[in-house]
mmCIF file of C-alpha atoms in Angstrom:
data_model
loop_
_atom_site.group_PDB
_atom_site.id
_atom_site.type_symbol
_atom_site.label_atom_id
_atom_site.label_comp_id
_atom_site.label_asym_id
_atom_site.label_seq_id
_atom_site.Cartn_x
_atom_site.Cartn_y
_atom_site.Cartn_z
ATOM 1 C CA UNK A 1 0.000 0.000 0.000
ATOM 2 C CA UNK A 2 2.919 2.410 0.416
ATOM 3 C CA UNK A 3 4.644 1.477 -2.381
ATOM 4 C CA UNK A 4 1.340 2.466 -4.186
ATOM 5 C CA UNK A 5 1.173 5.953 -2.525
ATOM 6 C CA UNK A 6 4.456 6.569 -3.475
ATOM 7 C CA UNK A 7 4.367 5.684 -7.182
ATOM 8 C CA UNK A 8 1.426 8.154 -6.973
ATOM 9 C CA UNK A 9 3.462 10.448 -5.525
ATOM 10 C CA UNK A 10 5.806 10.443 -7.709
ATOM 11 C CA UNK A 11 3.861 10.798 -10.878
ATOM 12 C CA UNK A 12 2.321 13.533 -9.673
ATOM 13 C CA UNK A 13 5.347 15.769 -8.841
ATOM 14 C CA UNK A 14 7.254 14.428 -11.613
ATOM 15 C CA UNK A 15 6.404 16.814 -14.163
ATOM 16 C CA UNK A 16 7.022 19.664 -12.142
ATOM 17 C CA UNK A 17 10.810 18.832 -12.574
ATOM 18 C CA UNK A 18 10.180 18.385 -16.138
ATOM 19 C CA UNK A 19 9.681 22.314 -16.416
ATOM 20 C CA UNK A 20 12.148 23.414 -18.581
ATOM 21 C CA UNK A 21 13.638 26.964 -17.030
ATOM 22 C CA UNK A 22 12.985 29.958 -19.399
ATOM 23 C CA UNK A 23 16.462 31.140 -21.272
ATOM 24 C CA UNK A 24 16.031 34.815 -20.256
ATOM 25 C CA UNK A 25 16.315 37.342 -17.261
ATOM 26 C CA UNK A 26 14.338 40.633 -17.404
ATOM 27 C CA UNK A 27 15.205 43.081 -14.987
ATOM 28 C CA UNK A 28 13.468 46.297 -13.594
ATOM 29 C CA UNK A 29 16.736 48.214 -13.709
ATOM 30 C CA UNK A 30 15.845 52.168 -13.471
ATOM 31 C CA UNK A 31 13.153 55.001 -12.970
ATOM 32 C CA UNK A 32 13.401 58.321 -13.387
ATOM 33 C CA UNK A 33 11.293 61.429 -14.443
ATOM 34 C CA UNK A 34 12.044 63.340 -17.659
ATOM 35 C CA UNK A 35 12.518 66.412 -17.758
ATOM 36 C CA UNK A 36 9.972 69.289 -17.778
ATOM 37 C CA UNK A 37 8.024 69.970 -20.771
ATOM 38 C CA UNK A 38 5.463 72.782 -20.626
ATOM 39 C CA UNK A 39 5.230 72.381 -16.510
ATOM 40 C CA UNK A 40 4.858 69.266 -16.928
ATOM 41 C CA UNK A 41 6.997 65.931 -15.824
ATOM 42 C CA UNK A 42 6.213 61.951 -17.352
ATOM 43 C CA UNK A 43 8.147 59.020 -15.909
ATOM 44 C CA UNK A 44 10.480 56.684 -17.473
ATOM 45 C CA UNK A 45 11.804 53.643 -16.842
ATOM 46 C CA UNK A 46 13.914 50.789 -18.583
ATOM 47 C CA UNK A 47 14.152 47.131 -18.311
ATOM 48 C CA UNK A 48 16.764 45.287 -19.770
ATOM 49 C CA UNK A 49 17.160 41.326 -20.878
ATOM 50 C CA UNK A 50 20.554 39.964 -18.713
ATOM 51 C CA UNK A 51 19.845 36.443 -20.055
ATOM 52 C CA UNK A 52 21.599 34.573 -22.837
ATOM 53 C CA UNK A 53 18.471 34.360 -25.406
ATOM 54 C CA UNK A 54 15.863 36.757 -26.704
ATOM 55 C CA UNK A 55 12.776 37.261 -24.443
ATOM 56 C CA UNK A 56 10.064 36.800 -26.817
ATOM 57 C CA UNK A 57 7.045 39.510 -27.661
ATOM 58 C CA UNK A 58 4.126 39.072 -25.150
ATOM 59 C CA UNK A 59 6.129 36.711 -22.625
ATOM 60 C CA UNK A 60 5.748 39.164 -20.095
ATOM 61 C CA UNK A 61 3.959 42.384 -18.751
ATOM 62 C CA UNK A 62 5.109 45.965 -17.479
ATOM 63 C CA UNK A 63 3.652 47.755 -14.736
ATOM 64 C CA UNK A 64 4.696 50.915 -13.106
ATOM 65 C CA UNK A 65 2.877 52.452 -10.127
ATOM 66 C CA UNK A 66 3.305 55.665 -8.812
ATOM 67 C CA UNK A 67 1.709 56.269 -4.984
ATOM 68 C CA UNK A 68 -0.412 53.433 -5.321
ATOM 69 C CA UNK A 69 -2.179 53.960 -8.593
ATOM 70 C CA UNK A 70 -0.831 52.151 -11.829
ATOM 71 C CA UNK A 71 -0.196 54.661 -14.196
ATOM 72 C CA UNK A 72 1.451 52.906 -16.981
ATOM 73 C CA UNK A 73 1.273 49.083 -18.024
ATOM 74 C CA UNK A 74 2.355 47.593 -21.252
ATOM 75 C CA UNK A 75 0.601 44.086 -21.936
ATOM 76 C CA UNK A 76 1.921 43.590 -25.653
ATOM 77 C CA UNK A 77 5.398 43.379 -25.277
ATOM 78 C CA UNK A 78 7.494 43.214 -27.604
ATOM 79 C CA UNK A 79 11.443 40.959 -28.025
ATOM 80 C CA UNK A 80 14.314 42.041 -26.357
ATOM 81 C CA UNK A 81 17.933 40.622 -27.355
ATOM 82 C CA UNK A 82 20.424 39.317 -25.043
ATOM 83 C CA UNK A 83 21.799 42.372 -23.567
ATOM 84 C CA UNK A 84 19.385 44.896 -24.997
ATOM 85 C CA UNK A 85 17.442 47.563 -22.954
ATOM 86 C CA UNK A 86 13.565 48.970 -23.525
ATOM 87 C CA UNK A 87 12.798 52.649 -22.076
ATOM 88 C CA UNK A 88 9.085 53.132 -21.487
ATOM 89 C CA UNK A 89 7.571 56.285 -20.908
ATOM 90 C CA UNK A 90 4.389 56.824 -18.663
ATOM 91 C CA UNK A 91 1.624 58.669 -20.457
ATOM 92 C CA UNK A 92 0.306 60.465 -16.880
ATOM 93 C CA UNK A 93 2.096 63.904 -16.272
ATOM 94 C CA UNK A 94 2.774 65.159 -12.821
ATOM 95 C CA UNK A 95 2.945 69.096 -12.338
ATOM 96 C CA UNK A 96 6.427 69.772 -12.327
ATOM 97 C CA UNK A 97 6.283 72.709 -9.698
ATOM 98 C CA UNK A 98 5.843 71.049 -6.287
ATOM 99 C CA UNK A 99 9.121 71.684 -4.449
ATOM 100 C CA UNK A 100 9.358 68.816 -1.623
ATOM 101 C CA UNK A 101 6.977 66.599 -3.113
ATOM 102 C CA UNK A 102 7.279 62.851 -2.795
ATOM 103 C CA UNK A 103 6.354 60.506 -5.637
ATOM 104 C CA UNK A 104 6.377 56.667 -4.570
ATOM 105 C CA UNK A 105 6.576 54.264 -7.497
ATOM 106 C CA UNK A 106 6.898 50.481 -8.171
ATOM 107 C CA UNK A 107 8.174 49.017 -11.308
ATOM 108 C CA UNK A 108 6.913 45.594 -11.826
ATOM 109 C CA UNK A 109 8.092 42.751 -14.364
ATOM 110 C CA UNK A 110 5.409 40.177 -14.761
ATOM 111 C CA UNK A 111 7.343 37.038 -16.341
ATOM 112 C CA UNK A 112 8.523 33.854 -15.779
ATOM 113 C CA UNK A 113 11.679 34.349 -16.384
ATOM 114 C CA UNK A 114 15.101 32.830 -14.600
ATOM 115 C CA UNK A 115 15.482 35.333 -11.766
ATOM 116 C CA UNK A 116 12.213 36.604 -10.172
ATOM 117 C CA UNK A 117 14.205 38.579 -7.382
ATOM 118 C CA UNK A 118 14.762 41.142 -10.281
ATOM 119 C CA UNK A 119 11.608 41.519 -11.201
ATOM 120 C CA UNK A 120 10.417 44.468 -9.149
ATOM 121 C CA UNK A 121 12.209 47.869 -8.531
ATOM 122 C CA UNK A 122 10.583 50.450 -5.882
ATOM 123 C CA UNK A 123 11.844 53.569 -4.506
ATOM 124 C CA UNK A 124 10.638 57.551 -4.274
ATOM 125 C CA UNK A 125 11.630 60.481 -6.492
ATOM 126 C CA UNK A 126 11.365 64.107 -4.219
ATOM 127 C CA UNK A 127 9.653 66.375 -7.451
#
């Protein structure tokens, strides 16, 4: 009877090893704001493949929040080489002329790609 549970066992976690693990590595590796066009400031921010293969269009998902609210996502990706960078722009503007103001954001690779610590990037930018 135990030999029985363990066969079962075993063909039920077995394919789990089978996974094969995804040849790339996207990273969340900067945000910043642009600068000031007619009072006016948008966000950027860049990702960048560190694996040894192309991440292929629509294998992952960008999200960048700014105090909470999602202000820019990008759900049709597109490839990025080995090595290669993509710089997104946000299409919400913040008023530029609030000395001392804080602006929270996250950056957020969804992907199941070969690191997942590297996935995310938070931090605050003082307007």
């Amino acid at each position: 009877m135990k030999w029985k549970f363990l066969i079962v066992c075993f063909l039920a976690v077995s394919p789990l090893f089978a996974q094969e693990e995804v040849p790339y590595d996207l990273e969340a590796v900067e945000v910043m704001l642009d600068a000031e066009v007619n009072g006016y400031r948008t966000f950027k921010y860049a990702i960048r493949n560190n694996g040894p293969e192309t991440a292929p269009a629509g294998t992952y998902r960008v999200f960048l929040k700014v105090n909470g609210k999602m202000i820019s996502f990008d759900t049709k990706t597109s490839d990025i080489a080995s090595g290669k960078s993509l710089v997104y722009a946000s299409g919400e503007k913040f008023l530029a002329n609030q000395p001392g103001k804080k602006l929270k954001y996250r950056l957020i690779i969804n992907t199941k790609d070969s690191k997942k610590s590297n996935n995310k990037l938070k931090g605050e930018i003082i307007l």
